[in-house]
Tab-separated table of C-alpha atoms in Angstrom:
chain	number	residue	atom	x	y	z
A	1	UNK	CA	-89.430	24.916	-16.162
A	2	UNK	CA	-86.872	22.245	-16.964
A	3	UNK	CA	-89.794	19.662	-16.361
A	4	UNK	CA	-92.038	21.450	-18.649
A	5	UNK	CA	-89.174	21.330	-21.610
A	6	UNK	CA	-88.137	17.397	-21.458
A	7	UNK	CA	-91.866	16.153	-19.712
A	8	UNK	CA	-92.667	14.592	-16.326
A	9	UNK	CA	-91.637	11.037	-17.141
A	10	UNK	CA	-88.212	11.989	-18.156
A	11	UNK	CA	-87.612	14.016	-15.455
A	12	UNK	CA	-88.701	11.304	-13.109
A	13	UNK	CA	-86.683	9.181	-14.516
A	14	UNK	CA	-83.585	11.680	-14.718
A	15	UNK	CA	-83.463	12.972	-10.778
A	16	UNK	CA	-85.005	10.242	-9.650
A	17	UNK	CA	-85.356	10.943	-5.915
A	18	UNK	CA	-84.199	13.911	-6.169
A	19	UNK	CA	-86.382	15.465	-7.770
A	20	UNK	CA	-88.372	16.797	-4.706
A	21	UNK	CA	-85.024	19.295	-4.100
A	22	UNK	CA	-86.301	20.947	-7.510
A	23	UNK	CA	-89.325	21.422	-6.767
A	24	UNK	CA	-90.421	21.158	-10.185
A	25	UNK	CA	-94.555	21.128	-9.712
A	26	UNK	CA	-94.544	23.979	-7.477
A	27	UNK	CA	-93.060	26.920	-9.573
A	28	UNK	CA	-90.033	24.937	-11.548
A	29	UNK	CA	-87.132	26.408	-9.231
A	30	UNK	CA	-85.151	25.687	-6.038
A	31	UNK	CA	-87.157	26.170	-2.979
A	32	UNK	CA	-85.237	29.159	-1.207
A	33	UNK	CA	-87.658	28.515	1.778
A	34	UNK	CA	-84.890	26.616	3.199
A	35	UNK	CA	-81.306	25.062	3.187
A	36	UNK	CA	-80.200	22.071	1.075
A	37	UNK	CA	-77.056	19.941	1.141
A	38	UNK	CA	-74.627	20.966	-1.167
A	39	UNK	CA	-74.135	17.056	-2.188
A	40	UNK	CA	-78.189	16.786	-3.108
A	41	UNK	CA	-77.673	20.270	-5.018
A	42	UNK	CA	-74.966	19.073	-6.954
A	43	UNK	CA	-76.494	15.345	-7.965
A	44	UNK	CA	-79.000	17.123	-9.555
A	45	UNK	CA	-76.522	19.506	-11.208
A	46	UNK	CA	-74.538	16.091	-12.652
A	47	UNK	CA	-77.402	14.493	-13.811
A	48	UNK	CA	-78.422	17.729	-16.083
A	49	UNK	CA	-74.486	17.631	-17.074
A	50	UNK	CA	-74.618	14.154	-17.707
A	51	UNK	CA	-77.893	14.170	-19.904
A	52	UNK	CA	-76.319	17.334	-21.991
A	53	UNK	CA	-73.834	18.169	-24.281
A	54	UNK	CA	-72.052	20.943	-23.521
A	55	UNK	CA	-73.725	23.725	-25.625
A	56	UNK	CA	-77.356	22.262	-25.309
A	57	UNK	CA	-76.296	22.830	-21.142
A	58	UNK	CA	-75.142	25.950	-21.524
A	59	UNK	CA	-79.120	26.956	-23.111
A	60	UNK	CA	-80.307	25.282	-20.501
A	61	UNK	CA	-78.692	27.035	-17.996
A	62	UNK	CA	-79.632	30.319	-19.710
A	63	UNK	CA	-83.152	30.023	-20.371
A	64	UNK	CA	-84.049	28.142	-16.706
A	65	UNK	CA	-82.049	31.190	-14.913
A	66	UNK	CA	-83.889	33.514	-17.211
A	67	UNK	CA	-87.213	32.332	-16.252
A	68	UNK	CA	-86.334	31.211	-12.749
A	69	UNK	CA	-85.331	34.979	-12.245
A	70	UNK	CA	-88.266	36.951	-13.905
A	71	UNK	CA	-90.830	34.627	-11.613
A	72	UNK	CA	-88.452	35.802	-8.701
A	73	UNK	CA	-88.747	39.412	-9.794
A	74	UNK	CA	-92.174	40.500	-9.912
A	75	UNK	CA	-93.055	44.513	-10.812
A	76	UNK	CA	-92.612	45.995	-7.717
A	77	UNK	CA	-89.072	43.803	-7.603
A	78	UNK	CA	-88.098	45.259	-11.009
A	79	UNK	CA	-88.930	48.480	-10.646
A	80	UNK	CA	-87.114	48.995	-7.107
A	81	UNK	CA	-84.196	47.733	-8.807
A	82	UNK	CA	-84.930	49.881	-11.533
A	83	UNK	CA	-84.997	52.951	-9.168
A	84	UNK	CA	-82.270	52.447	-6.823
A	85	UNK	CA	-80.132	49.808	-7.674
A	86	UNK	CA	-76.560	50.305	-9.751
A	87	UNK	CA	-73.242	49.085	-10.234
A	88	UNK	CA	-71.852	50.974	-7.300
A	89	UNK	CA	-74.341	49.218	-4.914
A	90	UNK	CA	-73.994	46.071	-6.172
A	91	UNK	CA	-70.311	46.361	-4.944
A	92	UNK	CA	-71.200	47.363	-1.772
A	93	UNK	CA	-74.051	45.170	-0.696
A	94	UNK	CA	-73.068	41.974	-2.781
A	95	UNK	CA	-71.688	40.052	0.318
A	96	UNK	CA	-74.781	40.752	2.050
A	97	UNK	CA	-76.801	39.422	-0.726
A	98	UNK	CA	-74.685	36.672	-1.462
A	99	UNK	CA	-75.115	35.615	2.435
A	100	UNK	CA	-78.936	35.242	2.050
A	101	UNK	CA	-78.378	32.498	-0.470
A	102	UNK	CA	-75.291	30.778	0.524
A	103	UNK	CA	-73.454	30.004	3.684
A	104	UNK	CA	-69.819	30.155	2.244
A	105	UNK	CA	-67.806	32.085	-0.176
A	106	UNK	CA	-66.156	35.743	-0.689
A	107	UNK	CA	-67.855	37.764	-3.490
A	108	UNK	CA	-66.311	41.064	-4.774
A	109	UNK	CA	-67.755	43.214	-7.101
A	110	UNK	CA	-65.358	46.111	-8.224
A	111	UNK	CA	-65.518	48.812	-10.826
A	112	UNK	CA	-62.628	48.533	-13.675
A	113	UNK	CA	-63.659	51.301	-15.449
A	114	UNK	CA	-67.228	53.272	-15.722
A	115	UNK	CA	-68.680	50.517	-17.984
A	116	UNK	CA	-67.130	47.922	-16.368
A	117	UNK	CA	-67.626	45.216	-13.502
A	118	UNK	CA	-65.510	42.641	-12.489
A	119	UNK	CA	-67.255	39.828	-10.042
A	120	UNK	CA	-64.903	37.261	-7.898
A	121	UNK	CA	-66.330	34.355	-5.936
A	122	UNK	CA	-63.646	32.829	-3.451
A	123	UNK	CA	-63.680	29.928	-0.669
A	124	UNK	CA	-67.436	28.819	-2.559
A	125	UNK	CA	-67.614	25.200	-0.757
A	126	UNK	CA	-70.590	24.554	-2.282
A	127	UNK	CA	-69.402	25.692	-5.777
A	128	UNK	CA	-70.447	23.653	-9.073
A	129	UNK	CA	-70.056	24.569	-12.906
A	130	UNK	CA	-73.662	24.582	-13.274
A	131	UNK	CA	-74.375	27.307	-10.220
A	132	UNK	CA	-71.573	28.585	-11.492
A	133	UNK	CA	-73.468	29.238	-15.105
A	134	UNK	CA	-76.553	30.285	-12.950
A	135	UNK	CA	-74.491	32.978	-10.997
A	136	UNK	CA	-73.260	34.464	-14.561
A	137	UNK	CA	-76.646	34.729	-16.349
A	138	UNK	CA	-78.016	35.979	-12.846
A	139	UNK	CA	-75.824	39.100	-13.961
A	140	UNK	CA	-76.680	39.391	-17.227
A	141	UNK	CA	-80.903	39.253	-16.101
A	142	UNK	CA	-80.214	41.909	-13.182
A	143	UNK	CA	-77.457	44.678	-14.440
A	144	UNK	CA	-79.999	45.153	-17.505
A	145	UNK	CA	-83.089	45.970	-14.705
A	146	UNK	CA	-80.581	48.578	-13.294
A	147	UNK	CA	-81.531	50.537	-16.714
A	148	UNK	CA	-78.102	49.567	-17.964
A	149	UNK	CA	-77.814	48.853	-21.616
A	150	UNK	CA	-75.938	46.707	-23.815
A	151	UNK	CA	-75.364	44.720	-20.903
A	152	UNK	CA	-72.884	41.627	-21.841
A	153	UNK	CA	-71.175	38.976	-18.923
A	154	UNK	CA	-68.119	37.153	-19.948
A	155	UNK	CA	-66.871	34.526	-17.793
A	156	UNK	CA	-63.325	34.383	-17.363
A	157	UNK	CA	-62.474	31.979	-14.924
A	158	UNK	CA	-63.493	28.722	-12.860
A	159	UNK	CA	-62.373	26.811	-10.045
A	160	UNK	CA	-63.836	23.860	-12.185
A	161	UNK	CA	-61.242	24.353	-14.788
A	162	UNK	CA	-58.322	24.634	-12.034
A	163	UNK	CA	-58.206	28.422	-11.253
A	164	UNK	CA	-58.093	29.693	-7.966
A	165	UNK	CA	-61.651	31.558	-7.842
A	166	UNK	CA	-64.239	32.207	-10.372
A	167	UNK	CA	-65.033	35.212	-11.896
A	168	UNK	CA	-66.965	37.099	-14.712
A	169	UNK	CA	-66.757	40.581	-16.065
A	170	UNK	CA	-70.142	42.867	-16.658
A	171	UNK	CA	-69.745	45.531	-19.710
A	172	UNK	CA	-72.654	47.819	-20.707
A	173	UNK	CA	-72.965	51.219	-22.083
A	174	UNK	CA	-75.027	54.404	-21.799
């Protein structure tokens, strides 16, 4: 996707040999076919940052997650989630899922109030304000496919900004 906005030779020239961990000609995301090196992850991460201002980032972030995450989700995907999946199992089986896709950190999901979620990541070794940004529009793509409305994620705190975990809040309403 990224690729496709700023064009092959500027992408070249922007990840350099990197570039292969993106995967960019085959789908525009991560490969999640296998594990890479925090330290390769986050190059790429730096060189977005450093070719960005802030805001321009931050629409970055949100439209690549967005379209990263409805080629991940395909009908079936949505509609599962759809039928089954909810604020109450997200707490429960976040860990889990959180395991599939990294190999450190401590997730919580916990209910403040019935239109309310607040979600903690601790002890992320492989944490960077970009994933970070990822993690939080993640949310705000997969609470609305629960059939939640409204749906809005706030981020309230980063380890990148010298707090002790990260974490975002998920409101919505009937």
């Amino acid at each position: 996707w990224y690729e496709d906005q700023i064009g092959h030779p500027a992408f070249a020239a922007r990840f350099g040999g990197d570039a292969y961990i993106l995967n960019a000609s085959r789908g525009g995301g991560i490969l999640a076919s296998k594990w890479y090196d925090a330290e390769d992850i986050h190059r790429c991460f730096d060189a977005l940052s450093n070719a960005h201002p802030p805001k321009e980032l931050q629409q970055i972030i949100k439209e690549g997650t967005q379209v990263s995450v409805a080629n991940t989700f395909n009908t079936l995907h949505r509609t599962l989630i759809r039928g089954v999946a909810s604020p109450f199992l997200h707490a429960r089986f976040v860990q889990v899922l959180w395991g599939a896709y990294y190999d450190t950190g401590k997730i919580t999901s916990e209910r403040v109030d019935k239109y309310e979620q607040l979600i903690t990541y601790r002890n992320w070794a492989s944490h960077h304000p970009v994933l970070c940004g990822i993690i939080r529009i993640t949310d705000e793509v997969l609470f609305p496919m629960m059939g939640l409305k409204n749906v809005r994620v706030t981020g309230l705190q980063c380890v990148s900004t010298g707090a002790d975990a990260c974490a975002h809040s998920i409101t919505w309403t009937d």
